[in-house]
Amino acid sequence: MSGKNKTIQEKMNDLAGQVAWFDGDEFTLEAAIEKFKNAEALATEIETDLGALKNDITVLKQRFDTET
Amino acid sequence: MENVLLSVSDFVDLTNQTLEYAYPSVSIEGEVTEFKVSQGKWVYFNLKDESSVVGCFMSVWQLRVPIENGMKVVIQGAPKLTKWGRFSITVRAIRPSGEGAIKKSFDLLKATLEKEGLFAPERKRQLPRIPRSVAVVSSTEAAGYADFVKIVNDRWGGLAIQVAHVQVQGESAPDQMIRALHYLNEQETLPEVIILLRGGGSADDLAAFNDEKLVRAIAASRVPTMVAVGHEVDETLADYVADVRAATPSNAAQLLVPDRRDIIRSVRQQTVSLLPAMSQAIERASRTMNEQLQGALHTIERRMELASQTLGSQQQLLGQLNPETVLARGYALLRGKQNVGEMIEVETAKVIVKAEVKNVRKK
């Protein structure tokens, strides 16, 4: 499945790749079941990641009101 | 000072000290006349109203917006008596005043920058679809900033946002924003996007975003820029030069990051869309298998029929070869030695006869 260190964008790219496999020439029914389970798990993982992410806002200490 | 005898220079110095003490900084509104730039360095003009005129002097680098004769302006500066005995205002800052003058100055600078190609579409850089590191140049007290943060947090997560707190209106705003832009562009690890934000305001409030040096600093930014100033109808030169123009700070948040709810919907849809593909594949496989089974059954039937036909003809042949069949046709089967005096056995279809050989002759 997906690596834990991957970004959401990378995971979404992975998912798109897995979905595309179903339309490709390598499609086999045996592999499809496994691929489908993986895609479903990856989708759940992305959903969880998205829900948990928070932004980190830092106001710079640097002052801009005077020439340094 | 009444009976003090002064030299001319001392008088000028004394007058300037008095002026500096009494009027360290004055703001004057008036109409520009006799505007001229000398040696590409110095700017001279008069400021007048219905009844009075005062001379003004400033350096070219302090001129942040285009000025021309007839334009109504507000200057900030200090009065001074020159050593040639001329009274003038040494100008520190000048800005157009009133809607007409602001518009005129805006149009002049816009035309200049457009001619230089600063607004050309081919200069525009794309922002990353989902940035991870962004920088915001804004006042943290501004309503526009609060709107931006609220919507970004609502839509997406995982962003590292650096905020350069600056003034976004007033005389020092352009320089503060320029310093922030320089600072962010000189970082070891650059942000992926720099966003300049401020909420709505009057034309005068937004004037900082028409400052020529700021516009050029945005154009020179190594990092792609987004500008979101005022409301949808407001337009500033910073908007034109930015890689991406957002109509409002809220819109900047929408353009910056996707909505996580849309992504979740799309991700769900992607996996759901696989189910028909699976069903179709199963159906196809099942159909192929049935067709193959049907084919096999036909083959078996054909072969059985063929075998049955073969068996029938062989049975027929076998029947013809059966001695009983021959006997039934009236023939007899003879057993024993065919010599005179020998006993032989004669079998017909119905009886078996024992007989003695009486005579043998050759045919």
PDB file of C-alpha atoms in Angstrom, chain B residues 116-341:
ATOM      1  CA  GLU B 116       7.979  47.465 -20.316  1.00  0.00           C
ATOM      2  CA  GLY B 117       6.094  44.175 -20.517  1.00  0.00           C
ATOM      3  CA  LEU B 118       5.690  43.743 -16.766  1.00  0.00           C
ATOM      4  CA  PHE B 119       2.057  42.689 -17.131  1.00  0.00           C
ATOM      5  CA  ALA B 120       2.626  40.347 -20.077  1.00  0.00           C
ATOM      6  CA  PRO B 121       0.776  37.019 -19.778  1.00  0.00           C
ATOM      7  CA  GLU B 122       3.942  35.098 -20.734  1.00  0.00           C
ATOM      8  CA  ARG B 123       5.612  36.368 -17.552  1.00  0.00           C
ATOM      9  CA  LYS B 124       2.957  34.756 -15.372  1.00  0.00           C
ATOM     10  CA  ARG B 125       4.090  31.706 -13.450  1.00  0.00           C
ATOM     11  CA  GLN B 126       1.791  28.967 -12.278  1.00  0.00           C
ATOM     12  CA  LEU B 127       1.349  28.337  -8.590  1.00  0.00           C
ATOM     13  CA  PRO B 128       1.834  24.783  -7.333  1.00  0.00           C
ATOM     14  CA  ARG B 129      -1.475  22.904  -7.177  1.00  0.00           C
ATOM     15  CA  ILE B 130      -1.011  22.116  -3.511  1.00  0.00           C
ATOM     16  CA  PRO B 131       1.801  24.199  -2.018  1.00  0.00           C
ATOM     17  CA  ARG B 132       3.420  23.133   1.226  1.00  0.00           C
ATOM     18  CA  SER B 133       5.167  26.360   2.127  1.00  0.00           C
ATOM     19  CA  VAL B 134       3.711  29.827   1.583  1.00  0.00           C
ATOM     20  CA  ALA B 135       4.494  33.311   2.812  1.00  0.00           C
ATOM     21  CA  VAL B 136       1.970  36.043   3.478  1.00  0.00           C
ATOM     22  CA  VAL B 137       2.791  39.744   3.419  1.00  0.00           C
ATOM     23  CA  SER B 138       0.024  41.560   5.253  1.00  0.00           C
ATOM     24  CA  SER B 139      -1.012  43.213   8.445  1.00  0.00           C
ATOM     25  CA  THR B 140      -1.985  40.554  10.967  1.00  0.00           C
ATOM     26  CA  GLU B 141      -4.568  43.017  12.284  1.00  0.00           C
ATOM     27  CA  ALA B 142      -6.286  43.436   8.921  1.00  0.00           C
ATOM     28  CA  ALA B 143      -9.720  41.940   8.335  1.00  0.00           C
ATOM     29  CA  GLY B 144      -8.537  40.602   4.981  1.00  0.00           C
ATOM     30  CA  TYR B 145      -5.788  38.617   6.686  1.00  0.00           C
ATOM     31  CA  ALA B 146      -8.259  37.081   9.141  1.00  0.00           C
ATOM     32  CA  ASP B 147     -10.565  36.078   6.251  1.00  0.00           C
ATOM     33  CA  PHE B 148      -7.670  34.484   4.419  1.00  0.00           C
ATOM     34  CA  VAL B 149      -6.507  32.462   7.443  1.00  0.00           C
ATOM     35  CA  LYS B 150     -10.045  31.316   8.259  1.00  0.00           C
ATOM     36  CA  ILE B 151     -10.714  30.045   4.755  1.00  0.00           C
ATOM     37  CA  VAL B 152      -7.291  28.437   4.286  1.00  0.00           C
ATOM     38  CA  ASN B 153      -7.693  26.559   7.584  1.00  0.00           C
ATOM     39  CA  ASP B 154     -11.180  25.497   6.603  1.00  0.00           C
ATOM     40  CA  ARG B 155     -10.156  24.249   3.166  1.00  0.00           C
ATOM     41  CA  TRP B 156      -6.773  22.649   3.706  1.00  0.00           C
ATOM     42  CA  GLY B 157      -4.114  21.614   6.213  1.00  0.00           C
ATOM     43  CA  GLY B 158      -0.426  20.850   6.388  1.00  0.00           C
ATOM     44  CA  LEU B 159       0.683  24.219   5.086  1.00  0.00           C
ATOM     45  CA  ALA B 160       3.643  26.008   6.613  1.00  0.00           C
ATOM     46  CA  ILE B 161       2.624  29.672   6.481  1.00  0.00           C
ATOM     47  CA  GLN B 162       5.106  32.426   7.277  1.00  0.00           C
ATOM     48  CA  VAL B 163       3.555  35.802   7.901  1.00  0.00           C
ATOM     49  CA  ALA B 164       5.483  39.021   7.381  1.00  0.00           C
ATOM     50  CA  HIS B 165       3.574  41.584   9.412  1.00  0.00           C
ATOM     51  CA  VAL B 166       3.662  44.944   7.613  1.00  0.00           C
ATOM     52  CA  GLN B 167       1.573  48.041   7.202  1.00  0.00           C
ATOM     53  CA  VAL B 168      -0.678  47.771   4.172  1.00  0.00           C
ATOM     54  CA  GLN B 169      -1.670  51.408   3.934  1.00  0.00           C
ATOM     55  CA  GLY B 170      -0.013  54.709   4.517  1.00  0.00           C
ATOM     56  CA  GLU B 171       3.237  56.283   3.537  1.00  0.00           C
ATOM     57  CA  SER B 172       5.551  53.588   4.842  1.00  0.00           C
ATOM     58  CA  ALA B 173       3.476  50.639   3.600  1.00  0.00           C
ATOM     59  CA  PRO B 174       5.185  50.210   0.194  1.00  0.00           C
ATOM     60  CA  ASP B 175       8.664  50.176   1.710  1.00  0.00           C
ATOM     61  CA  GLN B 176       7.621  47.708   4.408  1.00  0.00           C
ATOM     62  CA  MET B 177       6.110  45.375   1.836  1.00  0.00           C
ATOM     63  CA  ILE B 178       9.227  45.708  -0.360  1.00  0.00           C
ATOM     64  CA  ARG B 179      11.465  44.814   2.601  1.00  0.00           C
ATOM     65  CA  ALA B 180       9.269  41.809   3.375  1.00  0.00           C
ATOM     66  CA  LEU B 181       9.442  40.687  -0.271  1.00  0.00           C
ATOM     67  CA  HIS B 182      13.232  41.009  -0.275  1.00  0.00           C
ATOM     68  CA  TYR B 183      13.498  39.155   3.023  1.00  0.00           C
ATOM     69  CA  LEU B 184      11.326  36.279   1.807  1.00  0.00           C
ATOM     70  CA  ASN B 185      13.191  36.101  -1.498  1.00  0.00           C
ATOM     71  CA  GLU B 186      16.538  35.857   0.263  1.00  0.00           C
ATOM     72  CA  GLN B 187      15.681  32.918   2.507  1.00  0.00           C
ATOM     73  CA  GLU B 188      17.734  29.762   2.174  1.00  0.00           C
ATOM     74  CA  THR B 189      14.600  27.712   1.624  1.00  0.00           C
ATOM     75  CA  LEU B 190      12.222  29.750  -0.446  1.00  0.00           C
ATOM     76  CA  PRO B 191       8.464  29.609   0.081  1.00  0.00           C
ATOM     77  CA  GLU B 192       6.555  28.258  -2.909  1.00  0.00           C
ATOM     78  CA  VAL B 193       4.231  31.267  -3.087  1.00  0.00           C
ATOM     79  CA  ILE B 194       4.229  34.803  -1.676  1.00  0.00           C
ATOM     80  CA  ILE B 195       0.811  36.347  -1.139  1.00  0.00           C
ATOM     81  CA  LEU B 196       0.228  40.057  -0.593  1.00  0.00           C
ATOM     82  CA  LEU B 197      -3.055  40.650   1.192  1.00  0.00           C
ATOM     83  CA  ARG B 198      -5.250  43.475   2.322  1.00  0.00           C
ATOM     84  CA  GLY B 199      -8.963  43.944   2.651  1.00  0.00           C
ATOM     85  CA  GLY B 200     -11.118  46.642   1.126  1.00  0.00           C
ATOM     86  CA  GLY B 201     -10.659  50.368   1.497  1.00  0.00           C
ATOM     87  CA  SER B 202     -10.812  53.686  -0.291  1.00  0.00           C
ATOM     88  CA  ALA B 203      -8.666  54.415  -3.340  1.00  0.00           C
ATOM     89  CA  ASP B 204      -6.365  56.279  -1.006  1.00  0.00           C
ATOM     90  CA  ASP B 205      -6.126  53.276   1.348  1.00  0.00           C
ATOM     91  CA  LEU B 206      -5.148  51.004  -1.531  1.00  0.00           C
ATOM     92  CA  ALA B 207      -2.692  53.511  -3.030  1.00  0.00           C
ATOM     93  CA  ALA B 208       0.286  51.658  -1.530  1.00  0.00           C
ATOM     94  CA  PHE B 209      -0.333  48.844  -4.002  1.00  0.00           C
ATOM     95  CA  ASN B 210       0.168  51.276  -6.888  1.00  0.00           C
ATOM     96  CA  ASP B 211       3.628  52.251  -5.710  1.00  0.00           C
ATOM     97  CA  GLU B 212       6.099  51.844  -8.563  1.00  0.00           C
ATOM     98  CA  LYS B 213       8.886  50.368  -6.444  1.00  0.00           C
ATOM     99  CA  LEU B 214       6.538  47.841  -4.872  1.00  0.00           C
ATOM    100  CA  VAL B 215       5.169  46.845  -8.271  1.00  0.00           C
ATOM    101  CA  ARG B 216       8.712  46.350  -9.557  1.00  0.00           C
ATOM    102  CA  ALA B 217       9.655  44.361  -6.452  1.00  0.00           C
ATOM    103  CA  ILE B 218       6.701  42.036  -7.049  1.00  0.00           C
ATOM    104  CA  ALA B 219       7.757  41.653 -10.688  1.00  0.00           C
ATOM    105  CA  ALA B 220      11.303  40.819  -9.604  1.00  0.00           C
ATOM    106  CA  SER B 221      10.289  38.226  -7.014  1.00  0.00           C
ATOM    107  CA  ARG B 222      11.997  34.847  -7.510  1.00  0.00           C
ATOM    108  CA  VAL B 223       9.023  33.259  -5.813  1.00  0.00           C
ATOM    109  CA  PRO B 224       5.677  33.223  -7.666  1.00  0.00           C
ATOM    110  CA  THR B 225       3.329  35.855  -6.294  1.00  0.00           C
ATOM    111  CA  MET B 226      -0.368  36.237  -5.660  1.00  0.00           C
ATOM    112  CA  VAL B 227      -1.945  39.599  -4.873  1.00  0.00           C
ATOM    113  CA  ALA B 228      -5.318  39.957  -3.199  1.00  0.00           C
ATOM    114  CA  VAL B 229      -6.211  43.541  -2.471  1.00  0.00           C
ATOM    115  CA  GLY B 230      -9.580  45.035  -1.653  1.00  0.00           C
ATOM    116  CA  HIS B 231     -12.800  43.870  -3.197  1.00  0.00           C
ATOM    117  CA  GLU B 232     -13.542  42.362  -6.583  1.00  0.00           C
ATOM    118  CA  VAL B 233     -13.974  45.774  -8.256  1.00  0.00           C
ATOM    119  CA  ASP B 234     -10.710  47.204  -6.932  1.00  0.00           C
ATOM    120  CA  GLU B 235      -7.743  47.081  -9.214  1.00  0.00           C
ATOM    121  CA  THR B 236      -4.171  47.969  -8.384  1.00  0.00           C
ATOM    122  CA  LEU B 237      -0.949  47.768 -10.330  1.00  0.00           C
ATOM    123  CA  ALA B 238       0.198  45.075  -7.893  1.00  0.00           C
ATOM    124  CA  ASP B 239      -2.718  42.966  -9.159  1.00  0.00           C
ATOM    125  CA  TYR B 240      -1.557  43.382 -12.753  1.00  0.00           C
ATOM    126  CA  VAL B 241       2.040  42.461 -12.109  1.00  0.00           C
ATOM    127  CA  ALA B 242       1.382  39.480  -9.816  1.00  0.00           C
ATOM    128  CA  ASP B 243       1.562  35.983 -11.253  1.00  0.00           C
ATOM    129  CA  VAL B 244      -1.958  35.382  -9.968  1.00  0.00           C
ATOM    130  CA  ARG B 245      -4.559  37.982  -9.090  1.00  0.00           C
ATOM    131  CA  ALA B 246      -7.157  37.076  -6.488  1.00  0.00           C
ATOM    132  CA  ALA B 247     -10.282  39.209  -6.296  1.00  0.00           C
ATOM    133  CA  THR B 248     -10.296  39.246  -2.491  1.00  0.00           C
ATOM    134  CA  PRO B 249      -8.278  37.735   0.378  1.00  0.00           C
ATOM    135  CA  SER B 250     -10.943  35.006   0.683  1.00  0.00           C
ATOM    136  CA  ASN B 251     -10.562  34.294  -3.010  1.00  0.00           C
ATOM    137  CA  ALA B 252      -6.776  34.079  -2.515  1.00  0.00           C
ATOM    138  CA  ALA B 253      -7.340  31.238  -0.048  1.00  0.00           C
ATOM    139  CA  GLN B 254      -9.602  29.504  -2.572  1.00  0.00           C
ATOM    140  CA  LEU B 255      -7.050  29.856  -5.358  1.00  0.00           C
ATOM    141  CA  LEU B 256      -4.159  28.787  -3.141  1.00  0.00           C
ATOM    142  CA  VAL B 257      -5.417  25.421  -1.910  1.00  0.00           C
ATOM    143  CA  PRO B 258      -8.098  22.952  -2.919  1.00  0.00           C
ATOM    144  CA  ASP B 259     -11.020  22.235  -0.627  1.00  0.00           C
ATOM    145  CA  ARG B 260     -10.307  19.041   1.305  1.00  0.00           C
ATOM    146  CA  ARG B 261     -14.017  18.134   1.060  1.00  0.00           C
ATOM    147  CA  ASP B 262     -13.767  18.153  -2.746  1.00  0.00           C
ATOM    148  CA  ILE B 263     -10.680  15.939  -2.585  1.00  0.00           C
ATOM    149  CA  ILE B 264     -12.410  13.492  -0.235  1.00  0.00           C
ATOM    150  CA  ARG B 265     -15.420  13.360  -2.567  1.00  0.00           C
ATOM    151  CA  SER B 266     -13.171  12.815  -5.567  1.00  0.00           C
ATOM    152  CA  VAL B 267     -11.150  10.095  -3.798  1.00  0.00           C
ATOM    153  CA  ARG B 268     -14.341   8.296  -2.785  1.00  0.00           C
ATOM    154  CA  GLN B 269     -15.679   8.642  -6.309  1.00  0.00           C
ATOM    155  CA  GLN B 270     -12.496   7.165  -7.736  1.00  0.00           C
ATOM    156  CA  THR B 271     -12.768   3.983  -5.678  1.00  0.00           C
ATOM    157  CA  VAL B 272     -16.519   3.715  -6.236  1.00  0.00           C
ATOM    158  CA  SER B 273     -15.930   4.033  -9.967  1.00  0.00           C
ATOM    159  CA  LEU B 274     -13.811   0.868  -9.818  1.00  0.00           C
ATOM    160  CA  LEU B 275     -16.802  -1.277  -8.835  1.00  0.00           C
ATOM    161  CA  PRO B 276     -18.495  -1.156 -12.275  1.00  0.00           C
ATOM    162  CA  ALA B 277     -15.128  -1.987 -13.847  1.00  0.00           C
ATOM    163  CA  MET B 278     -14.861  -5.004 -11.551  1.00  0.00           C
ATOM    164  CA  SER B 279     -18.458  -6.071 -12.265  1.00  0.00           C
ATOM    165  CA  GLN B 280     -17.927  -5.694 -15.991  1.00  0.00           C
ATOM    166  CA  ALA B 281     -14.750  -7.740 -15.790  1.00  0.00           C
ATOM    167  CA  ILE B 282     -16.533 -10.480 -13.835  1.00  0.00           C
ATOM    168  CA  GLU B 283     -19.413 -10.398 -16.300  1.00  0.00           C
ATOM    169  CA  ARG B 284     -17.002 -10.605 -19.237  1.00  0.00           C
ATOM    170  CA  ALA B 285     -15.122 -13.500 -17.653  1.00  0.00           C
ATOM    171  CA  SER B 286     -18.383 -15.279 -16.840  1.00  0.00           C
ATOM    172  CA  ARG B 287     -19.680 -14.782 -20.380  1.00  0.00           C
ATOM    173  CA  THR B 288     -16.437 -16.080 -21.876  1.00  0.00           C
ATOM    174  CA  MET B 289     -16.540 -19.102 -19.566  1.00  0.00           C
ATOM    175  CA  ASN B 290     -20.159 -19.894 -20.499  1.00  0.00           C
ATOM    176  CA  GLU B 291     -19.384 -19.560 -24.155  1.00  0.00           C
ATOM    177  CA  GLN B 292     -16.462 -21.922 -23.764  1.00  0.00           C
ATOM    178  CA  LEU B 293     -18.614 -24.426 -21.842  1.00  0.00           C
ATOM    179  CA  GLN B 294     -21.281 -24.269 -24.528  1.00  0.00           C
ATOM    180  CA  GLY B 295     -18.605 -24.876 -27.145  1.00  0.00           C
ATOM    181  CA  ALA B 296     -17.305 -27.856 -25.203  1.00  0.00           C
ATOM    182  CA  LEU B 297     -20.821 -29.338 -24.904  1.00  0.00           C
ATOM    183  CA  HIS B 298     -21.353 -28.998 -28.645  1.00  0.00           C
ATOM    184  CA  THR B 299     -18.055 -30.704 -29.291  1.00  0.00           C
ATOM    185  CA  ILE B 300     -18.973 -33.593 -26.940  1.00  0.00           C
ATOM    186  CA  GLU B 301     -22.368 -34.004 -28.616  1.00  0.00           C
ATOM    187  CA  ARG B 302     -20.796 -34.002 -32.065  1.00  0.00           C
ATOM    188  CA  ARG B 303     -18.216 -36.563 -31.047  1.00  0.00           C
ATOM    189  CA  MET B 304     -20.835 -38.804 -29.397  1.00  0.00           C
ATOM    190  CA  GLU B 305     -22.927 -38.706 -32.507  1.00  0.00           C
ATOM    191  CA  LEU B 306     -19.928 -39.592 -34.620  1.00  0.00           C
ATOM    192  CA  ALA B 307     -19.047 -42.443 -32.268  1.00  0.00           C
ATOM    193  CA  SER B 308     -22.626 -43.681 -32.372  1.00  0.00           C
ATOM    194  CA  GLN B 309     -22.616 -43.650 -36.162  1.00  0.00           C
ATOM    195  CA  THR B 310     -19.315 -45.563 -36.260  1.00  0.00           C
ATOM    196  CA  LEU B 311     -20.629 -48.080 -33.775  1.00  0.00           C
ATOM    197  CA  GLY B 312     -23.807 -48.581 -35.835  1.00  0.00           C
ATOM    198  CA  SER B 313     -21.897 -49.332 -39.020  1.00  0.00           C
ATOM    199  CA  GLN B 314     -19.489 -51.633 -37.218  1.00  0.00           C
ATOM    200  CA  GLN B 315     -22.398 -53.470 -35.624  1.00  0.00           C
ATOM    201  CA  GLN B 316     -23.930 -53.838 -39.061  1.00  0.00           C
ATOM    202  CA  LEU B 317     -20.683 -55.192 -40.447  1.00  0.00           C
ATOM    203  CA  LEU B 318     -20.294 -57.491 -37.504  1.00  0.00           C
ATOM    204  CA  GLY B 319     -23.832 -58.742 -38.004  1.00  0.00           C
ATOM    205  CA  GLN B 320     -23.043 -59.572 -41.607  1.00  0.00           C
ATOM    206  CA  LEU B 321     -19.993 -61.524 -40.537  1.00  0.00           C
ATOM    207  CA  ASN B 322     -21.912 -63.566 -37.941  1.00  0.00           C
ATOM    208  CA  PRO B 323     -22.021 -67.305 -39.032  1.00  0.00           C
ATOM    209  CA  GLU B 324     -25.569 -67.614 -37.687  1.00  0.00           C
ATOM    210  CA  THR B 325     -26.629 -65.027 -40.281  1.00  0.00           C
ATOM    211  CA  VAL B 326     -25.063 -67.140 -43.018  1.00  0.00           C
ATOM    212  CA  LEU B 327     -26.769 -70.318 -41.695  1.00  0.00           C
ATOM    213  CA  ALA B 328     -30.059 -68.431 -41.602  1.00  0.00           C
ATOM    214  CA  ARG B 329     -29.679 -67.782 -45.305  1.00  0.00           C
ATOM    215  CA  GLY B 330     -29.755 -71.619 -45.842  1.00  0.00           C
ATOM    216  CA  TYR B 331     -26.055 -72.390 -45.774  1.00  0.00           C
ATOM    217  CA  ALA B 332     -24.632 -75.171 -43.545  1.00  0.00           C
ATOM    218  CA  LEU B 333     -21.417 -75.395 -41.577  1.00  0.00           C
ATOM    219  CA  LEU B 334     -19.436 -78.612 -41.968  1.00  0.00           C
ATOM    220  CA  ARG B 335     -17.002 -79.894 -39.350  1.00  0.00           C
ATOM    221  CA  GLY B 336     -14.736 -82.954 -39.567  1.00  0.00           C
ATOM    222  CA  LYS B 337     -12.312 -84.598 -42.079  1.00  0.00           C
ATOM    223  CA  GLN B 338     -13.698 -84.928 -45.567  1.00  0.00           C
ATOM    224  CA  ASN B 339     -12.484 -88.444 -46.263  1.00  0.00           C
ATOM    225  CA  VAL B 340     -14.593 -91.423 -47.198  1.00  0.00           C
ATOM    226  CA  GLY B 341     -15.808 -93.294 -44.103  1.00  0.00           C
TER     227      GLY B 341
END
